[in-house]
Short mmCIF file of C-alpha atoms in Angstrom, two decimals:
data_model
loop_
_atom_site.label_atom_id
_atom_site.label_comp_id
_atom_site.label_asym_id
_atom_site.label_seq_id
_atom_site.Cartn_x
_atom_site.Cartn_y
_atom_site.Cartn_z
CA UNK A 1 -11.38 -7.46 26.66
CA UNK A 2 -9.52 -4.41 25.21
CA UNK A 3 -10.57 -4.72 21.64
CA UNK A 4 -13.64 -5.90 20.18
CA UNK A 5 -13.51 -7.45 16.52
CA UNK A 6 -14.95 -4.17 14.70
CA UNK A 7 -12.60 -2.06 17.17
CA UNK A 8 -9.54 -4.24 15.74
CA UNK A 9 -10.77 -3.53 12.34
CA UNK A 10 -11.39 0.18 13.10
CA UNK A 11 -7.10 -0.08 14.29
CA UNK A 12 -6.54 -1.84 10.79
CA UNK A 13 -7.28 0.51 8.41
CA UNK A 14 -5.22 3.43 8.55
CA UNK A 15 -3.49 3.30 4.56
CA UNK A 16 -5.65 2.44 1.83
CA UNK A 17 -4.63 2.14 -1.97
CA UNK A 18 -6.45 5.36 -2.38
CA UNK A 19 -3.59 6.96 -1.23
CA UNK A 20 -1.55 5.13 2.19
CA UNK A 21 -2.24 1.51 3.15
CA UNK A 22 -2.04 -0.92 5.89
CA UNK A 23 -4.56 -4.22 7.60
CA UNK A 24 -7.98 -3.19 7.71
CA UNK A 25 -12.04 -1.17 8.80
CA UNK A 26 -14.94 0.69 8.20
CA UNK A 27 -13.75 3.93 9.81
CA UNK A 28 -11.17 4.92 12.03
CA UNK A 29 -10.76 5.96 15.52
CA UNK A 30 -11.15 9.66 16.36
CA UNK A 31 -7.52 9.41 17.67
CA UNK A 32 -5.99 7.93 14.72
CA UNK A 33 -8.22 9.91 12.14
CA UNK A 34 -6.82 13.05 13.96
CA UNK A 35 -3.23 11.36 13.78
CA UNK A 36 -4.01 11.30 9.98
CA UNK A 37 -5.18 14.60 9.08
CA UNK A 38 -3.69 16.91 11.31
CA UNK A 39 -0.33 18.88 11.73
CA UNK A 40 0.88 16.34 13.85
CA UNK A 41 1.68 14.52 10.50
CA UNK A 42 4.02 16.94 9.41
CA UNK A 43 7.84 17.19 10.40
CA UNK A 44 7.25 19.78 13.15
CA UNK A 45 6.85 16.80 15.35
CA UNK A 46 10.43 15.03 15.81
CA UNK A 47 9.41 13.16 19.11
CA UNK A 48 11.06 10.01 19.21
CA UNK A 49 8.80 6.93 20.68
CA UNK A 50 10.55 3.70 22.58
CA UNK A 51 9.17 0.37 21.53
CA UNK A 52 7.02 -0.80 24.58
CA UNK A 53 7.28 -4.37 25.70
CA UNK A 54 4.44 -7.04 24.04
CA UNK A 55 2.84 -9.62 25.52
CA UNK A 56 0.64 -12.27 24.15
CA UNK A 57 -2.99 -11.27 23.18
CA UNK A 58 -5.90 -12.48 25.23
CA UNK A 59 -7.41 -15.72 23.51
CA UNK A 60 -11.18 -14.26 23.99
CA UNK A 61 -10.28 -11.02 21.36
CA UNK A 62 -10.15 -11.14 17.82
CA UNK A 63 -6.49 -9.81 18.04
CA UNK A 64 -5.57 -12.83 20.03
CA UNK A 65 -7.75 -15.46 17.82
CA UNK A 66 -5.33 -14.02 14.78
CA UNK A 67 -2.39 -14.62 16.94
CA UNK A 68 -3.07 -17.78 17.57
CA UNK A 69 -3.92 -18.77 13.92
CA UNK A 70 -0.02 -17.15 12.89
CA UNK A 71 1.65 -19.27 15.64
CA UNK A 72 -0.40 -22.37 14.58
CA UNK A 73 0.39 -21.79 11.10
CA UNK A 74 3.98 -20.39 10.75
CA UNK A 75 5.85 -21.31 14.27
CA UNK A 76 6.41 -18.81 16.94
CA UNK A 77 10.00 -17.91 16.06
CA UNK A 78 10.14 -17.95 12.23
CA UNK A 79 7.48 -14.72 12.77
CA UNK A 80 8.37 -13.37 16.00
CA UNK A 81 8.54 -9.57 14.35
CA UNK A 82 5.17 -10.39 12.86
CA UNK A 83 3.53 -11.17 16.06
CA UNK A 84 5.12 -7.99 17.71
CA UNK A 85 4.07 -6.04 15.02
CA UNK A 86 0.46 -7.08 15.83
CA UNK A 87 0.63 -6.93 19.30
CA UNK A 88 1.50 -3.23 18.61
CA UNK A 89 -1.25 -2.37 16.82
CA UNK A 90 -3.56 -3.84 19.42
CA UNK A 91 -1.65 -1.62 21.88
CA UNK A 92 -2.26 1.55 19.80
CA UNK A 93 1.35 2.15 19.16
CA UNK A 94 2.69 4.50 16.94
CA UNK A 95 6.67 4.59 16.31
CA UNK A 96 8.33 7.63 15.24
CA UNK A 97 12.03 8.25 14.82
CA UNK A 98 14.39 10.11 13.19
CA UNK A 99 15.96 7.61 10.20
CA UNK A 100 18.56 10.16 8.60
CA UNK A 101 21.22 8.18 10.25
CA UNK A 102 20.08 5.00 8.15
CA UNK A 103 20.54 7.01 4.73
CA UNK A 104 23.15 6.33 2.53
CA UNK A 105 25.09 8.31 2.99
CA UNK A 106 23.44 9.33 6.27
CA UNK A 107 22.25 12.62 6.74
CA UNK A 108 24.18 14.41 9.55
CA UNK A 109 22.79 17.20 11.22
CA UNK A 110 22.85 18.50 14.74
CA UNK A 111 19.07 19.35 14.96
CA UNK A 112 16.51 16.60 13.75
CA UNK A 113 13.72 19.16 13.43
CA UNK A 114 15.89 20.37 10.73
CA UNK A 115 14.99 17.47 8.59
CA UNK A 116 12.09 15.44 7.11
CA UNK A 117 13.30 12.26 7.18
CA UNK A 118 11.18 11.34 10.22
CA UNK A 119 9.40 8.00 9.85
CA UNK A 120 6.01 7.55 11.90
CA UNK A 121 4.47 4.11 11.92
CA UNK A 122 1.20 2.69 13.16
CA UNK A 123 1.92 -0.96 11.25
CA UNK A 124 5.22 -1.45 12.60
CA UNK A 125 7.16 -4.38 12.07
CA UNK A 126 10.74 -3.90 14.30
CA UNK A 127 14.16 -4.10 12.86
CA UNK A 128 13.40 -2.87 8.80
CA UNK A 129 15.29 -0.47 7.23
CA UNK A 130 13.77 2.93 6.18
CA UNK A 131 15.21 3.88 3.02
CA UNK A 132 14.31 7.21 1.25
CA UNK A 133 14.81 5.99 -2.84
CA UNK A 134 16.03 2.74 -3.26
CA UNK A 135 18.56 1.92 -5.98
CA UNK A 136 16.00 0.00 -8.48
CA UNK A 137 19.08 -1.40 -10.08
CA UNK A 138 19.20 -3.81 -7.16
CA UNK A 139 15.43 -5.22 -8.05
CA UNK A 140 15.63 -7.26 -11.21
CA UNK A 141 11.94 -6.20 -11.45
CA UNK A 142 12.39 -2.90 -11.70
CA UNK A 143 14.48 -3.02 -15.06
CA UNK A 144 11.81 -5.56 -16.66
CA UNK A 145 9.27 -3.90 -15.72
CA UNK A 146 10.71 -0.45 -17.36
CA UNK A 147 11.43 -2.05 -20.75
CA UNK A 148 7.54 -2.77 -21.07
CA UNK A 149 6.92 0.69 -20.51
CA UNK A 150 5.78 1.56 -24.51
CA UNK A 151 3.08 -1.54 -24.41
CA UNK A 152 1.50 -0.48 -20.77
CA UNK A 153 1.22 3.00 -21.73
CA UNK A 154 -0.52 2.18 -25.26
CA UNK A 155 -2.84 0.45 -23.22
CA UNK A 156 -3.20 2.69 -20.68
CA UNK A 157 -3.56 5.71 -23.63
CA UNK A 158 -6.12 3.08 -25.48
CA UNK A 159 -8.42 2.71 -22.23
CA UNK A 160 -8.17 6.23 -21.13
CA UNK A 161 -8.99 8.29 -24.07
CA UNK A 162 -12.90 7.12 -23.58
CA UNK A 163 -13.05 8.42 -20.69
CA UNK A 164 -16.79 8.05 -20.54
CA UNK A 165 -16.77 4.46 -21.69
CA UNK A 166 -13.93 4.06 -18.47
CA UNK A 167 -16.41 5.48 -16.27
CA UNK A 168 -19.01 2.90 -17.30
CA UNK A 169 -17.36 -0.23 -17.46
CA UNK A 170 -14.76 0.09 -14.65
CA UNK A 171 -15.04 -0.46 -11.44
CA UNK A 172 -14.43 2.65 -8.74
CA UNK A 173 -12.72 4.69 -11.45
CA UNK A 174 -10.49 7.11 -10.23
CA UNK A 175 -12.01 7.17 -6.95
CA UNK A 176 -10.80 10.11 -3.93
CA UNK A 177 -8.33 9.73 -1.45
CA UNK A 178 -9.54 7.97 1.92
CA UNK A 179 -12.27 10.59 3.17
CA UNK A 180 -13.11 14.07 2.66
CA UNK A 181 -10.83 15.37 5.20
CA UNK A 182 -7.68 13.84 4.26
CA UNK A 183 -6.03 17.85 3.46
CA UNK A 184 -3.17 16.14 2.84
CA UNK A 185 -3.27 14.37 -0.23
CA UNK A 186 -6.16 17.34 -1.90
CA UNK A 187 -8.66 16.80 -4.02
CA UNK A 188 -6.13 15.91 -7.18
CA UNK A 189 -5.21 12.93 -5.95
CA UNK A 190 -7.45 9.79 -7.53
CA UNK A 191 -6.68 6.05 -8.16
CA UNK A 192 -8.28 3.10 -10.17
CA UNK A 193 -7.03 -0.02 -8.61
CA UNK A 194 -6.16 -3.30 -10.34
CA UNK A 195 -5.23 -5.44 -6.83
CA UNK A 196 -6.16 -4.49 -3.62
CA UNK A 197 -4.43 -6.35 -0.56
CA UNK A 198 -3.53 -9.60 -2.47
CA UNK A 199 -7.05 -9.82 -4.56
CA UNK A 200 -7.28 -8.74 -8.30
CA UNK A 201 -10.07 -6.68 -9.55
CA UNK A 202 -11.54 -8.72 -12.38
CA UNK A 203 -13.33 -5.55 -14.03
CA UNK A 204 -9.98 -3.53 -13.72
CA UNK A 205 -7.78 -6.13 -14.65
CA UNK A 206 -9.80 -7.03 -17.78
CA UNK A 207 -9.32 -3.39 -18.93
CA UNK A 208 -5.76 -3.28 -18.42
CA UNK A 209 -5.16 -7.01 -18.92
CA UNK A 210 -1.27 -6.43 -20.39
CA UNK A 211 -0.46 -4.62 -17.66
CA UNK A 212 -1.78 -6.77 -14.87
CA UNK A 213 0.15 -9.67 -16.38
CA UNK A 214 2.72 -7.79 -16.58
CA UNK A 215 2.77 -7.45 -12.58
CA UNK A 216 1.51 -11.06 -12.41
CA UNK A 217 4.53 -12.48 -14.40
CA UNK A 218 7.13 -10.45 -13.51
CA UNK A 219 6.71 -12.24 -9.52
CA UNK A 220 6.71 -8.44 -8.61
CA UNK A 221 6.05 -8.89 -4.55
CA UNK A 222 3.28 -6.80 -4.72
CA UNK A 223 0.34 -6.18 -1.95
CA UNK A 224 -1.39 -3.49 -4.06
CA UNK A 225 -1.23 -2.17 -7.30
CA UNK A 226 -3.36 0.63 -9.03
CA UNK A 227 -2.95 3.57 -11.32
CA UNK A 228 -2.70 7.05 -9.85
CA UNK A 229 -3.64 10.09 -10.55
CA UNK A 230 -2.75 14.03 -9.97
CA UNK A 231 -4.18 16.76 -11.28
CA UNK A 232 -2.41 19.81 -12.62
CA UNK A 233 -0.80 22.48 -10.55
CA UNK A 234 -1.64 20.61 -7.36
CA UNK A 235 0.24 19.13 -4.35
CA UNK A 236 0.10 16.88 -1.39
CA UNK A 237 0.87 17.92 1.86
CA UNK A 238 4.09 16.40 3.88
CA UNK A 239 2.66 13.18 5.61
CA UNK A 240 3.23 9.40 6.27
CA UNK A 241 1.53 6.40 5.13
CA UNK A 242 2.15 4.67 8.45
CA UNK A 243 3.44 1.12 7.12
CA UNK A 244 7.13 0.31 6.81
CA UNK A 245 6.62 -3.17 5.97
CA UNK A 246 5.80 -2.35 2.31
CA UNK A 247 7.22 -0.04 0.34
CA UNK A 248 5.67 2.51 -2.49
CA UNK A 249 7.05 2.02 -6.55
CA UNK A 250 5.98 4.21 -9.32
CA UNK A 251 6.42 3.62 -12.93
CA UNK A 252 5.87 6.82 -14.51
CA UNK A 253 3.22 6.81 -17.32
CA UNK A 254 2.21 9.91 -18.59
CA UNK A 255 4.34 12.51 -16.56
CA UNK A 256 3.80 16.15 -17.99
CA UNK A 257 6.65 18.85 -18.24
CA UNK A 258 10.18 18.65 -17.51
CA UNK A 259 10.57 18.95 -14.04
CA UNK A 260 7.10 19.61 -13.63
CA UNK A 261 6.50 16.74 -11.32
CA UNK A 262 7.90 15.97 -8.25
CA UNK A 263 8.43 13.52 -5.21
CA UNK A 264 10.20 14.49 -2.16
CA UNK A 265 10.85 11.55 0.16
CA UNK A 266 12.29 13.03 3.72
CA UNK A 267 14.91 15.36 2.29
CA UNK A 268 15.55 13.73 -1.54
CA UNK A 269 13.64 15.41 -3.86
CA UNK A 270 13.35 13.49 -7.54
CA UNK A 271 11.44 13.78 -10.26
CA UNK A 272 8.89 11.18 -12.34
CA UNK A 273 9.99 10.58 -15.84
CA UNK A 274 8.44 8.53 -18.49
CA UNK A 275 9.13 4.67 -18.47
CA UNK A 276 11.27 4.81 -15.14
CA UNK A 277 10.35 2.75 -12.30
CA UNK A 278 10.78 4.53 -8.29
CA UNK A 279 11.16 2.88 -4.85
CA UNK A 280 10.78 4.78 -1.83
CA UNK A 281 9.62 4.29 1.81
CA UNK A 282 6.43 6.09 2.44
CA UNK A 283 6.47 5.45 5.92
CA UNK A 284 8.82 8.32 5.88
CA UNK A 285 7.50 12.16 5.77
CA UNK A 286 6.84 12.83 2.33
CA UNK A 287 5.22 15.41 0.11
CA UNK A 288 4.73 15.83 -3.74
CA UNK A 289 3.50 18.30 -6.32
CA UNK A 290 2.30 18.67 -9.92
CA UNK A 291 3.36 22.35 -11.50
CA UNK A 292 2.35 21.05 -14.83
CA UNK A 293 -0.87 22.44 -16.47
CA UNK A 294 -1.78 18.70 -17.35
CA UNK A 295 -2.73 15.37 -14.80
CA UNK A 296 -0.08 13.04 -13.88
CA UNK A 297 -0.60 9.68 -14.46
CA UNK A 298 1.50 6.63 -12.77
CA UNK A 299 1.37 3.18 -12.30
CA UNK A 300 1.53 2.59 -8.24
CA UNK A 301 2.59 -0.21 -6.30
CA UNK A 302 2.67 -1.34 -2.94
CA UNK A 303 5.89 -3.97 -2.42
CA UNK A 304 6.87 -6.01 0.74
CA UNK A 305 9.71 -4.50 2.28
CA UNK A 306 12.71 -6.14 0.93
CA UNK A 307 14.15 -7.05 4.80
CA UNK A 308 11.26 -9.16 5.16
CA UNK A 309 11.56 -12.92 4.79
CA UNK A 310 9.94 -15.18 2.78
CA UNK A 311 7.84 -16.49 5.92
CA UNK A 312 6.80 -13.00 7.29
CA UNK A 313 5.68 -11.86 3.73
CA UNK A 314 3.45 -14.77 4.10
CA UNK A 315 2.30 -14.14 8.00
CA UNK A 316 1.63 -10.45 7.08
CA UNK A 317 -0.45 -11.63 4.17
CA UNK A 318 -2.39 -13.72 6.67
CA UNK A 319 -3.60 -11.16 8.34
CA UNK A 320 -4.94 -9.28 5.39
CA UNK A 321 -6.69 -12.79 4.54
CA UNK A 322 -7.89 -12.79 8.42
CA UNK A 323 -9.20 -9.04 8.39
CA UNK A 324 -11.13 -10.09 5.08
CA UNK A 325 -12.49 -13.56 6.10
CA UNK A 326 -12.72 -13.79 10.15
CA UNK A 327 -13.72 -17.52 9.80
CA UNK A 328 -9.95 -18.18 8.69
CA UNK A 329 -9.54 -17.83 12.73
CA UNK A 330 -12.01 -20.18 13.59
CA UNK A 331 -11.21 -23.35 15.82
CA UNK A 332 -13.58 -25.53 13.60
CA UNK A 333 -11.77 -27.30 11.18
CA UNK A 334 -15.22 -27.24 8.71
CA UNK A 335 -15.43 -23.45 9.08
CA UNK A 336 -11.98 -22.95 8.43
CA UNK A 337 -11.53 -25.10 5.42
CA UNK A 338 -14.79 -23.01 4.07
CA UNK A 339 -12.86 -19.71 4.48
CA UNK A 340 -9.93 -21.23 2.85
CA UNK A 341 -11.44 -22.21 -0.37
CA UNK A 342 -13.17 -18.60 -0.53
CA UNK A 343 -9.81 -17.35 -0.01
CA UNK A 344 -8.40 -19.40 -2.68
CA UNK A 345 -11.28 -18.28 -4.84
CA UNK A 346 -10.61 -14.74 -4.58
CA UNK A 347 -7.28 -14.60 -5.00
CA UNK A 348 -7.36 -16.36 -8.23
CA UNK A 349 -5.68 -14.74 -11.01
CA UNK A 350 -9.20 -13.19 -12.74
CA UNK A 351 -10.06 -14.89 -16.26
CA UNK A 352 -9.38 -12.56 -19.25
CA UNK A 353 -12.50 -12.11 -20.94
CA UNK A 354 -10.49 -9.79 -23.53
CA UNK A 355 -7.80 -10.81 -26.19
CA UNK A 356 -4.49 -9.12 -25.00
CA UNK A 357 -3.33 -8.88 -28.32
CA UNK A 358 -5.72 -6.05 -29.00
CA UNK A 359 -4.01 -3.85 -26.90
CA UNK A 360 -6.29 -4.03 -24.29
CA UNK A 361 -9.60 -2.38 -22.98
CA UNK A 362 -12.48 -2.39 -24.37
CA UNK A 363 -13.06 -5.51 -25.82
CA UNK A 364 -16.24 -8.37 -25.67
CA UNK A 365 -15.95 -8.45 -21.78
CA UNK A 366 -18.35 -9.67 -20.16
CA UNK A 367 -20.45 -7.52 -17.98
CA UNK A 368 -18.95 -8.09 -14.11
CA UNK A 369 -21.10 -6.97 -11.23
CA UNK A 370 -19.31 -3.91 -9.59
CA UNK A 371 -17.82 -3.84 -6.27
CA UNK A 372 -18.72 -1.58 -3.09
CA UNK A 373 -16.31 1.26 -2.88
CA UNK A 374 -13.02 -0.03 -0.77
CA UNK A 375 -12.96 1.81 2.29
CA UNK A 376 -9.61 2.77 3.64
CA UNK A 377 -7.52 -0.03 4.91
CA UNK A 378 -4.49 -0.14 7.15
CA UNK A 379 -2.59 -2.70 9.37
CA UNK A 380 -1.58 0.63 11.35
#
């Protein structure tokens, strides 16, 4: 048996809502941790890899049980790329490739080492185009979200204005990224989570109901939703988020200075702007800087890669669900049925205890049990 249940979970949690993202675990293996937090994660290593041949996984392993459940639920042909991705994860494969030629226009270089447009991905679905920045005009929800900026900014400012109350009422408010040795992110990057891998946080949703409702009602294909802050005069070193089947979107909420807060994906650098949405692929080496004297705030979302089919999205979400509720892979119908009922309850949009007409925030919300601080997550 190559991987036990717990070791599969360790592999599965490389990217997190705190900064990165993918499938789930309590700890990461030393080898993968070194990949996350070493110079290996910069553009200095331009090694290209060849995708190895994969085979069906042993049925007596957790990975094999998940694979069987995927095939049983979705069929083999419709989700062959998802199955290959899951098998590559089991093999501890990391995909590395120069993707400059995939850009529009292509990045033409004689020596790829002179470019930062390299993809590093443990959670890798073959056949998905790696794009530095997307044209947000191609996605209706981007413009619709921008149209709600003033309303969402008002709600954010209202709640953020009473930081002591927010810390008391919120869940894992402005939590740091990954682990203490996540040197690429630095100590200045913090998050406040609304949704994690398809599951809304009922406490924080009730603090920001208008934001949560906007994301839900606009039909944005999210897997994660959270606010992210970046301290004044700080930077995030070049790194990858190791997952290519989700892309990242930012809505600028409170961006200080003029051209002081910048994001570089591969070889393309752009500035955050209040009320504007950006969408990009963070499996490509990327970095950020805040040169202003104030903290930068954004609404950050992980959305399914647009090249995925609807069935592939469902299958990838099902893997997330299995990692959260392993009984979904059970061969016992009663056990599986109970797990499905539990999952349905977990995914239900939270009941809003606060009147959204008041601007959101600290209404007469009932005290709810806080969740434990989330571990770093990944399907990678």
